[in-house]
PDB file of C-alpha atoms in Angstrom:
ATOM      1  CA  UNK A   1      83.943 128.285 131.602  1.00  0.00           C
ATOM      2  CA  UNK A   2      82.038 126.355 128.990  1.00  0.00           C
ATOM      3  CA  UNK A   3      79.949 129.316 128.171  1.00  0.00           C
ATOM      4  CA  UNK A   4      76.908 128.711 129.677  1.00  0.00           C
ATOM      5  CA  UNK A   5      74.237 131.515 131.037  1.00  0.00           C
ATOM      6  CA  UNK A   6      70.508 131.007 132.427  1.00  0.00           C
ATOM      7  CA  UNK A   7      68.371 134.128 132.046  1.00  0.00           C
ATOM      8  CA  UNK A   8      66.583 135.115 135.032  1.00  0.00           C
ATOM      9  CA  UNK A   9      69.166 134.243 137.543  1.00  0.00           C
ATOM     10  CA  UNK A  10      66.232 135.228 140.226  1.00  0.00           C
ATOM     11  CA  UNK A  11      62.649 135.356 139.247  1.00  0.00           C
ATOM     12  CA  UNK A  12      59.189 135.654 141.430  1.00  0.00           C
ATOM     13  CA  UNK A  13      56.088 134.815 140.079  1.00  0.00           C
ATOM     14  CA  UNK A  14      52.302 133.718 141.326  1.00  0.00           C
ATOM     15  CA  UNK A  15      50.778 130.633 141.094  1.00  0.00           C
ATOM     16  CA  UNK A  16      48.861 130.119 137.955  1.00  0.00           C
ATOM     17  CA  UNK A  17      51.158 131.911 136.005  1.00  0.00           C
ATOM     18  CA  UNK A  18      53.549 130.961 132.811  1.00  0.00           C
ATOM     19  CA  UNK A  19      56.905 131.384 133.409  1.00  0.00           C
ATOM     20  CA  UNK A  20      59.913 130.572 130.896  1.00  0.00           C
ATOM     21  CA  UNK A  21      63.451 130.147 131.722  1.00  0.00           C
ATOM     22  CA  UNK A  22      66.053 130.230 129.701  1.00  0.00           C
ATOM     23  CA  UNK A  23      69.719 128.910 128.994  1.00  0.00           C
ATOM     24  CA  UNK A  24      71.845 130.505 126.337  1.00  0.00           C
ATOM     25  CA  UNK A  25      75.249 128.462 125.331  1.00  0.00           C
ATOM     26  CA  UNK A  26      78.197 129.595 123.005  1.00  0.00           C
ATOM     27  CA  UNK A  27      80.148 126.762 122.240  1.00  0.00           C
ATOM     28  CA  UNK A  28      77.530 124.824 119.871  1.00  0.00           C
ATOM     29  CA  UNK A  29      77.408 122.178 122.475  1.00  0.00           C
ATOM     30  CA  UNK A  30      74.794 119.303 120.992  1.00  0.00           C
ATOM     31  CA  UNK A  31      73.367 118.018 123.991  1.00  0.00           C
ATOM     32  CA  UNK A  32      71.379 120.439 126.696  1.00  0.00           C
ATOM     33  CA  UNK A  33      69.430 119.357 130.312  1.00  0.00           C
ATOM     34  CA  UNK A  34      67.583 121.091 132.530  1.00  0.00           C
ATOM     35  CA  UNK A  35      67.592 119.972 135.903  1.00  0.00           C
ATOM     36  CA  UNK A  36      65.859 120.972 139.350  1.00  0.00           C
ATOM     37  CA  UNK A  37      67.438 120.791 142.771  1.00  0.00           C
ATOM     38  CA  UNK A  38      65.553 120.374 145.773  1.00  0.00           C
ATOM     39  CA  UNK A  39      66.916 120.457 149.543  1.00  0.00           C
ATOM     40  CA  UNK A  40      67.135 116.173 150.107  1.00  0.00           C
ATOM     41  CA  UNK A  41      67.042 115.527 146.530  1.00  0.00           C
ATOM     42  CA  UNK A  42      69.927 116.178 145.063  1.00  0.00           C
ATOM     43  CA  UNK A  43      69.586 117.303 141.143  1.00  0.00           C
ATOM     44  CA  UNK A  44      66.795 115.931 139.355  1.00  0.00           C
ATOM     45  CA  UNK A  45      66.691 115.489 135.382  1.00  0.00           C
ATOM     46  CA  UNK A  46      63.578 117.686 134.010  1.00  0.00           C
ATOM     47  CA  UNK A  47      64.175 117.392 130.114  1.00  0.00           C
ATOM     48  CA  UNK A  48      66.782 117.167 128.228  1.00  0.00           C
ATOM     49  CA  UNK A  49      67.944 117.604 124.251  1.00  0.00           C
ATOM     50  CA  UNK A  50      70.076 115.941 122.240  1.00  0.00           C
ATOM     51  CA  UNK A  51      69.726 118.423 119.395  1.00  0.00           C
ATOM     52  CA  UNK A  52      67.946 120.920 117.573  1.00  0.00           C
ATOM     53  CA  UNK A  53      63.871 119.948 118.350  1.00  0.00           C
ATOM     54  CA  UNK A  54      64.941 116.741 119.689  1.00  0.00           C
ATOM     55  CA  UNK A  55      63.988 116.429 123.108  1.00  0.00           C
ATOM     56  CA  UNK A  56      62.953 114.111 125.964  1.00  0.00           C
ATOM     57  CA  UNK A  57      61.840 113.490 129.329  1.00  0.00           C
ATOM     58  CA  UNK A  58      63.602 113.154 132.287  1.00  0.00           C
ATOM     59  CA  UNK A  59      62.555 111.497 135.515  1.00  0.00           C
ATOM     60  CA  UNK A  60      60.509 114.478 136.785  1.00  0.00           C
ATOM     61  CA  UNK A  61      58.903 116.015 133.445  1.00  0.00           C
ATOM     62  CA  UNK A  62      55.682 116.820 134.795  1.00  0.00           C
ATOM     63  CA  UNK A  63      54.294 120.641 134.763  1.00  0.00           C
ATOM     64  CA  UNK A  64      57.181 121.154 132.348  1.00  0.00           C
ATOM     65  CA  UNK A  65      57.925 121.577 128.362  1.00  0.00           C
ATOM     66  CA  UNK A  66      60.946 122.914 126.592  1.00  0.00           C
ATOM     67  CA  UNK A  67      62.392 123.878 122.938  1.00  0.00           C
ATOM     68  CA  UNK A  68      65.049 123.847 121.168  1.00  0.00           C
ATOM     69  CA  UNK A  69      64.609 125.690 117.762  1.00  0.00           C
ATOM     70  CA  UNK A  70      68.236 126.507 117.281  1.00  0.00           C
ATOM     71  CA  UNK A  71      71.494 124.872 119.233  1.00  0.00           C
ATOM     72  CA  UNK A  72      72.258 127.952 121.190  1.00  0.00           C
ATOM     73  CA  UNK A  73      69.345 127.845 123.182  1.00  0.00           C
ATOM     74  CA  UNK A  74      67.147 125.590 125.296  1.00  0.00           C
ATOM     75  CA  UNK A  75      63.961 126.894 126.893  1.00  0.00           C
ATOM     76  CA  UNK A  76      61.884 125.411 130.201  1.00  0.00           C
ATOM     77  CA  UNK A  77      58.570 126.999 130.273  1.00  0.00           C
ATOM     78  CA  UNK A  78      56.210 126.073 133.324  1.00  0.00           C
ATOM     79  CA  UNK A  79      52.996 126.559 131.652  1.00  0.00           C
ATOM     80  CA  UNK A  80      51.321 127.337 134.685  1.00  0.00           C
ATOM     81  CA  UNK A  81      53.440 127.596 137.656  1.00  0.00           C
ATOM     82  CA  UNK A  82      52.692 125.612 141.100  1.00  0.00           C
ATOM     83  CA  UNK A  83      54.400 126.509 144.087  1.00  0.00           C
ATOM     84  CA  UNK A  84      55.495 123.074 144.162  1.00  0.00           C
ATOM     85  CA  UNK A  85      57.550 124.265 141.272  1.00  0.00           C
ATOM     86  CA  UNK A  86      59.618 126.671 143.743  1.00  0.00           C
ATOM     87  CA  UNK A  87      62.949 125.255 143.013  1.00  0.00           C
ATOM     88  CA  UNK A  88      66.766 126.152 141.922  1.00  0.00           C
ATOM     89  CA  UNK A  89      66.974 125.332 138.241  1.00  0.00           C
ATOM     90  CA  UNK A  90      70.249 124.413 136.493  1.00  0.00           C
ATOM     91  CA  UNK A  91      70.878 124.236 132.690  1.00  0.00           C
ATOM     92  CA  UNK A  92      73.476 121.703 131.755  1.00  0.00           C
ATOM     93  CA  UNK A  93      75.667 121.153 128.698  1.00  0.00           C
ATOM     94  CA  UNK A  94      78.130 118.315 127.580  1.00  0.00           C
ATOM     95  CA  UNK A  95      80.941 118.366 125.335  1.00  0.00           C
ATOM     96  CA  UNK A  96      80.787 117.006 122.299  1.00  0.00           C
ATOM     97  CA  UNK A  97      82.189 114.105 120.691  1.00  0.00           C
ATOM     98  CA  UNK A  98      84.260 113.477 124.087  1.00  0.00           C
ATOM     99  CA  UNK A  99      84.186 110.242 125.941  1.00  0.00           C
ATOM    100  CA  UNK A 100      83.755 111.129 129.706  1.00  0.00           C
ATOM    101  CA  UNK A 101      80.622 113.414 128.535  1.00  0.00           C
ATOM    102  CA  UNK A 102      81.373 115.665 131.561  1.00  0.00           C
ATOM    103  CA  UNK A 103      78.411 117.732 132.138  1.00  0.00           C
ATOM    104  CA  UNK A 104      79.273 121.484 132.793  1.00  0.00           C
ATOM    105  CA  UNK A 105      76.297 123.649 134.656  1.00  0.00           C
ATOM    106  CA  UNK A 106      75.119 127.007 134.882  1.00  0.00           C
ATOM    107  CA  UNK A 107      75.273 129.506 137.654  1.00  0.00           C
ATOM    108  CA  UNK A 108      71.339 128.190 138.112  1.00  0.00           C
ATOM    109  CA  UNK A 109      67.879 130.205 138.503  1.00  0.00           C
ATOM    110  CA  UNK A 110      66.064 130.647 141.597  1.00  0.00           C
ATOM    111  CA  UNK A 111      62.517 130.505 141.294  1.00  0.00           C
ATOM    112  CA  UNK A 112      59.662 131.324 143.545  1.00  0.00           C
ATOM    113  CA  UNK A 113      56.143 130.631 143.098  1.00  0.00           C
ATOM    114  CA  UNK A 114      53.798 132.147 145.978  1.00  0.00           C
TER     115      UNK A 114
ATOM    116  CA  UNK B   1      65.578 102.144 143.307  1.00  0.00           C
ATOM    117  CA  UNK B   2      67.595 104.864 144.495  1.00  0.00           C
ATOM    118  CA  UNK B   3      71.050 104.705 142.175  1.00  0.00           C
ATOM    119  CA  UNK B   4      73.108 106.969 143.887  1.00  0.00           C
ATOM    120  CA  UNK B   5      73.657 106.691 148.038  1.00  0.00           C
ATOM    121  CA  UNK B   6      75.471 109.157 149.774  1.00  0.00           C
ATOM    122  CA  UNK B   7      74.048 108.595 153.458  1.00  0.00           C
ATOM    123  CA  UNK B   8      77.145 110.504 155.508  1.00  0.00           C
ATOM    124  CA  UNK B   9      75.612 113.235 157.634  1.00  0.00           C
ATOM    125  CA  UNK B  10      77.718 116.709 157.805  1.00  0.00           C
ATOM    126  CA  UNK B  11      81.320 115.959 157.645  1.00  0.00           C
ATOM    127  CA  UNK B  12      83.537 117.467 159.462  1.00  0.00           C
ATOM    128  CA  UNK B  13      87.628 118.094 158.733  1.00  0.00           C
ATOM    129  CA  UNK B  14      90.687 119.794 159.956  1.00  0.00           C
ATOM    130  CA  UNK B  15      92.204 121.634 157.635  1.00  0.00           C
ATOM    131  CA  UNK B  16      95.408 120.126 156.161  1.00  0.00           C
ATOM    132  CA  UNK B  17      93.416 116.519 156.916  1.00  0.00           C
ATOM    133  CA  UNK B  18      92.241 114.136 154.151  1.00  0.00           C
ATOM    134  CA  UNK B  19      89.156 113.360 153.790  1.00  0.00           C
ATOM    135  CA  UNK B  20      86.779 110.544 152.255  1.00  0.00           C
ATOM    136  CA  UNK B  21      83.378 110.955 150.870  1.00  0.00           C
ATOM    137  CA  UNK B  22      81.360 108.021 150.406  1.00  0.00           C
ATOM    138  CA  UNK B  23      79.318 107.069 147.033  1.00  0.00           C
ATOM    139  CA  UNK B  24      77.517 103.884 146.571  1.00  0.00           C
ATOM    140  CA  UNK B  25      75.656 103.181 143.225  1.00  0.00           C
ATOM    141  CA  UNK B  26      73.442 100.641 141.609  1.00  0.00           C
ATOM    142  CA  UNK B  27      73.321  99.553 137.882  1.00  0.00           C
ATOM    143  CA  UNK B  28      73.227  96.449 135.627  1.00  0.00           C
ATOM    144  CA  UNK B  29      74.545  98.452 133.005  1.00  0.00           C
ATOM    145  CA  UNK B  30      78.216  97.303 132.168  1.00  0.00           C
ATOM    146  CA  UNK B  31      79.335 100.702 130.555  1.00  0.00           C
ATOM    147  CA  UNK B  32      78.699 103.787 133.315  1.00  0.00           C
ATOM    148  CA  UNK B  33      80.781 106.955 134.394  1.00  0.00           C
ATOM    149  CA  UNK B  34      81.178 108.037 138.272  1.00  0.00           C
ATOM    150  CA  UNK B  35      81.508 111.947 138.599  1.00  0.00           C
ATOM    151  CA  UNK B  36      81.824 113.734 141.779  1.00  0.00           C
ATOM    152  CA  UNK B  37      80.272 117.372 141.841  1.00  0.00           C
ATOM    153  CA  UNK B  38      81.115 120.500 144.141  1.00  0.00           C
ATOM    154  CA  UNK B  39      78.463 122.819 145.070  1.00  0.00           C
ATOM    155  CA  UNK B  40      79.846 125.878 147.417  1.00  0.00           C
ATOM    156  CA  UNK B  41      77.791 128.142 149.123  1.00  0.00           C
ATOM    157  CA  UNK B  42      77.591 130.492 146.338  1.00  0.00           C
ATOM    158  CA  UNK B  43      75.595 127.820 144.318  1.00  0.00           C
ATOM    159  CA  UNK B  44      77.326 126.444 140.981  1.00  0.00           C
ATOM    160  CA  UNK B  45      78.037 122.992 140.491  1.00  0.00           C
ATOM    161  CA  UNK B  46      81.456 122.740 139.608  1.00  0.00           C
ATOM    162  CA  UNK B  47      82.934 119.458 138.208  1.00  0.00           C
ATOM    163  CA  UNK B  48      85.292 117.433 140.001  1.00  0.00           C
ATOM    164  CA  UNK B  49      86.643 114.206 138.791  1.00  0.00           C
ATOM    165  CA  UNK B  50      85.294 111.584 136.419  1.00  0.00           C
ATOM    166  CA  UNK B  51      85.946 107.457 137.078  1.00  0.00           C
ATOM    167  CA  UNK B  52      84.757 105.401 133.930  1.00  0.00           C
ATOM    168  CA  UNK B  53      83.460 102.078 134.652  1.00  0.00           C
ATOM    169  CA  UNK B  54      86.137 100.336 132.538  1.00  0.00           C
ATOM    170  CA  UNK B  55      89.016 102.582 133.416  1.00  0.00           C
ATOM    171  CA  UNK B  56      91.641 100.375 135.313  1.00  0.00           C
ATOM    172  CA  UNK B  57      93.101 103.117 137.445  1.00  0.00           C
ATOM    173  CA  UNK B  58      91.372 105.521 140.171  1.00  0.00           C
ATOM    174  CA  UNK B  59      91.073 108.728 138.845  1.00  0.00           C
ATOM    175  CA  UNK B  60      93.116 111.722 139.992  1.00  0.00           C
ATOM    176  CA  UNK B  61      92.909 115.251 139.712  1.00  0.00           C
ATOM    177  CA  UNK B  62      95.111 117.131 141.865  1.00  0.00           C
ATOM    178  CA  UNK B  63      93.592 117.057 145.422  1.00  0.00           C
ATOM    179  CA  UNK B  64      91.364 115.037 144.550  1.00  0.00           C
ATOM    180  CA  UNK B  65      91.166 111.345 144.128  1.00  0.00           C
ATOM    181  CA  UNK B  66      88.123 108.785 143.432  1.00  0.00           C
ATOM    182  CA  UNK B  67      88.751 105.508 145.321  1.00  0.00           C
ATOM    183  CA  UNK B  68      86.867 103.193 142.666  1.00  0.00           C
ATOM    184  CA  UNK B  69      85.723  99.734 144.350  1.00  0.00           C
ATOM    185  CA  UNK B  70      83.877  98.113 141.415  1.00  0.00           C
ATOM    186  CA  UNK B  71      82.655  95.069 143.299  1.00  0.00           C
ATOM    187  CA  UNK B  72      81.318  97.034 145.879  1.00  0.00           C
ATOM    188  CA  UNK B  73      79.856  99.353 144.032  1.00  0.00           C
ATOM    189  CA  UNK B  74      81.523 102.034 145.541  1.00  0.00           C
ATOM    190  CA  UNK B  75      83.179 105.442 144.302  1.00  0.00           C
ATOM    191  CA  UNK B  76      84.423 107.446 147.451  1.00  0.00           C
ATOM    192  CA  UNK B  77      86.143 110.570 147.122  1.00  0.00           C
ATOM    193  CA  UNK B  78      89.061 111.572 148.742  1.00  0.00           C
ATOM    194  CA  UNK B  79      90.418 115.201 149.131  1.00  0.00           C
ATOM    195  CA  UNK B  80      94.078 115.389 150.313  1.00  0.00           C
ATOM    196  CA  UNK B  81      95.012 118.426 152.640  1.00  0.00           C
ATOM    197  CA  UNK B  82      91.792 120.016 153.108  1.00  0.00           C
ATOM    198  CA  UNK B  83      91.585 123.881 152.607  1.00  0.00           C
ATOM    199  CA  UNK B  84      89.253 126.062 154.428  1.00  0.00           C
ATOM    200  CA  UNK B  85      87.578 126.922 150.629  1.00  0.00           C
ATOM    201  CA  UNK B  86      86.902 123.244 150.406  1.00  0.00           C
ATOM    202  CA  UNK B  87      83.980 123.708 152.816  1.00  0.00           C
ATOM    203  CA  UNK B  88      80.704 123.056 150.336  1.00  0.00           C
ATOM    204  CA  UNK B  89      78.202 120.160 148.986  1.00  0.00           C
ATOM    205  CA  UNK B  90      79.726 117.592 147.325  1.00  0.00           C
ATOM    206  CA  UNK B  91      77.527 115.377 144.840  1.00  0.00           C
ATOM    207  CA  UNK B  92      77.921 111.956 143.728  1.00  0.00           C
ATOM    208  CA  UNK B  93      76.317 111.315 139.848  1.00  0.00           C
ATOM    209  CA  UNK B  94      76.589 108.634 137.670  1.00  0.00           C
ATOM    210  CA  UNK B  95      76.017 108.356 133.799  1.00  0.00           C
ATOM    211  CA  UNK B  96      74.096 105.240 132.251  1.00  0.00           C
ATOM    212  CA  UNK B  97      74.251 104.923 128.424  1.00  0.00           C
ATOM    213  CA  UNK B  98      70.401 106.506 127.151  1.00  0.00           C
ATOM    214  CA  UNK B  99      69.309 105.687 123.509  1.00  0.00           C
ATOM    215  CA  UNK B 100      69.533 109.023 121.730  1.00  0.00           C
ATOM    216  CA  UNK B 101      71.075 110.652 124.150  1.00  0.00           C
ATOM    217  CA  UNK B 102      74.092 111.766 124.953  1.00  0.00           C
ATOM    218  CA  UNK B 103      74.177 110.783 128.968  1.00  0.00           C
ATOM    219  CA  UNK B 104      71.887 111.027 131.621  1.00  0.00           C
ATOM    220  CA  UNK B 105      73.116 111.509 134.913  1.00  0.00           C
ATOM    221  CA  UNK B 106      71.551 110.629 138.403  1.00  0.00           C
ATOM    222  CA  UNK B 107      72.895 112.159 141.652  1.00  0.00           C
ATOM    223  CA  UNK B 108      72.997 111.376 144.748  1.00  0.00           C
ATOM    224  CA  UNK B 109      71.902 113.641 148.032  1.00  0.00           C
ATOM    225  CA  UNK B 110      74.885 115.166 148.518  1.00  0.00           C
ATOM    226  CA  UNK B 111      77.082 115.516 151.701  1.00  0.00           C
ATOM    227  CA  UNK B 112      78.043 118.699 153.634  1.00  0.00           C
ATOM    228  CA  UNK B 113      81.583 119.197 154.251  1.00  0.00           C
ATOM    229  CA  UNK B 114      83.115 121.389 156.339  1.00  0.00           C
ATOM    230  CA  UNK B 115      86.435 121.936 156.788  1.00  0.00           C
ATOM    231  CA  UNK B 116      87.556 123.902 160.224  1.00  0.00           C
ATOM    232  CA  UNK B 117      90.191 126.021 160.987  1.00  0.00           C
TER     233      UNK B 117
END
C-alpha cells in the first residue's frame, strides 16, 4: 500500500462546470502524476510534479491545471468540465531515491460530465 | 509514434497453463525501464514486474516473468500456472529518462486476459 487516496472516488457533474480532484499521499513521496484512462487508450499522462509547485505537462494537458502547495497533496482541477473530459482518473506516486522508479496508483476517480 | 504496442486481442487460458503477453516498444533512448501493469475488474492498477534496459537478466517475480528481447524490442510477459484471479487487463509501460522529472511512463493498450476454468 504506498498510501495513496483520490478524493471523490465517484463524482457527476455538468458541462461547464469546475470540478477538482484530488490525491492525498502519506509517505512524502517527491514525485506525483495524474493520469486519464480511456477505453483503447490505455493510461495517458495529464500533469505531473516533481515537487512542491513544480509541475509539468504531460502528453494530454489540455482543459487541465494542477497544484502542488505542499508534498502531501496534488490537485487536478478541470476548470470547466467537457464531457469529453468523462474519464477514470488515476493519481500516481513513485518512490523516492529508488532506481526502478516503480510507479504505485490509486484506487482512481470516475468522472462523469453530462 | 506509438511507443508501446500491445496488439493481442482477448486472450484466452486454461487455468494451470502459462501464458505470454506480448509488448513491443520504441525508443532511441539507451537508458529505459519495461513495467508490466495489472488492472482487474475492480479497477486499480497494480504493479507487476519491472525489466531495466541495462539489466542482464529477465526479471522475475514469482509467477511472473518478463521475457526481455532487447534487439527486438520486445518485453513479453509470461505468467506460469494461471489462476482463475489472474483474469484482468494487463498493461505494458515504459519509462524514458525526462529532465526534471522523476520518470514518465507511456503505456500501451492493454490486453484482456482471461483465464477459464
Amino acid at each position: 500500500d504506498a498510501g495513496i487516496t483520490q478524493s471523490p472516488r465517484h463524482k457527476v457533474t455538468e458541462t461547464g462546470t469546475p470540478v477538482t480532484l484530488r490525491c492525498h499521499q502519506t509517505e512524502n513521496h517527491r514525485y506525483m502524476y495524474w493520469y486519464r484512462q480511456d477505453p483503447g487508450h490505455g493510461l495517458r499522462l495529464i500533469h505531473y510534479s516533481y515537487g512542491v509547485k513544480d509541475t509539468d505537462k504531460g502528453e494530454v494537458s489540455d482543459g487541465y491545471s494542477v497544484s502542488r502547495s505542499k508534498t502531501e497533496d496534488f490537485l487536478l482541477t478541470l476548470e470547466s468540465a467537457t464531457s469529453s473530459q468523462t474519464s477514470v482518473y488515476f493519481c500516481a506516486i513513485s518512490e523516492r531515491g529508488v532506481a526502478k522508479n516503480i510507479q504505485y496508483f490509486g484506487a482512481g476517480t470516475r468522472l462523469s460530465v453530462l | 509514434a506509438q511507443k508501446i504496442t500491445q496488439t493481442q486481442p482477448g486472450m484466452f487460458v486454461q487455468e494451470k497453463e502459462a501464458v505470454t503477453l506480448d509488448c513491443t516498444y520504441d525508443t532511441s533512448d539507451p537508458s529505459y525501464g519495461l513495467f508490466w501493469y495489472k488492472q482487474p475488474s475492480s479497477g486499480e492498477m497494480i504493479f507487476l514486474i519491472y525489466q531495466g534496459s541495462y539489466d542482464q537478466q529477465n526479471a522475475t517475480e514469482g509467477r511472473y516473468s518478463l521475457n526481455f528481447q532487447k534487439a527486438r524490442k520486445s518485453a513479453n510477459l509470461v505468467i506460469s500456472a494461471s489462476q482463475l484471479g489472474d483474469s484482468a487487463m494487463y498493461f505494458c509501460a515504459m519509462r524514458e529518462e525526462v529532465s526534471g522529472a522523476n520518470s514518465k511512463l507511456t503505456f500501451g493498450k492493454g490486453i484482456t486476459l482471461s483465464v477459464r476454468p
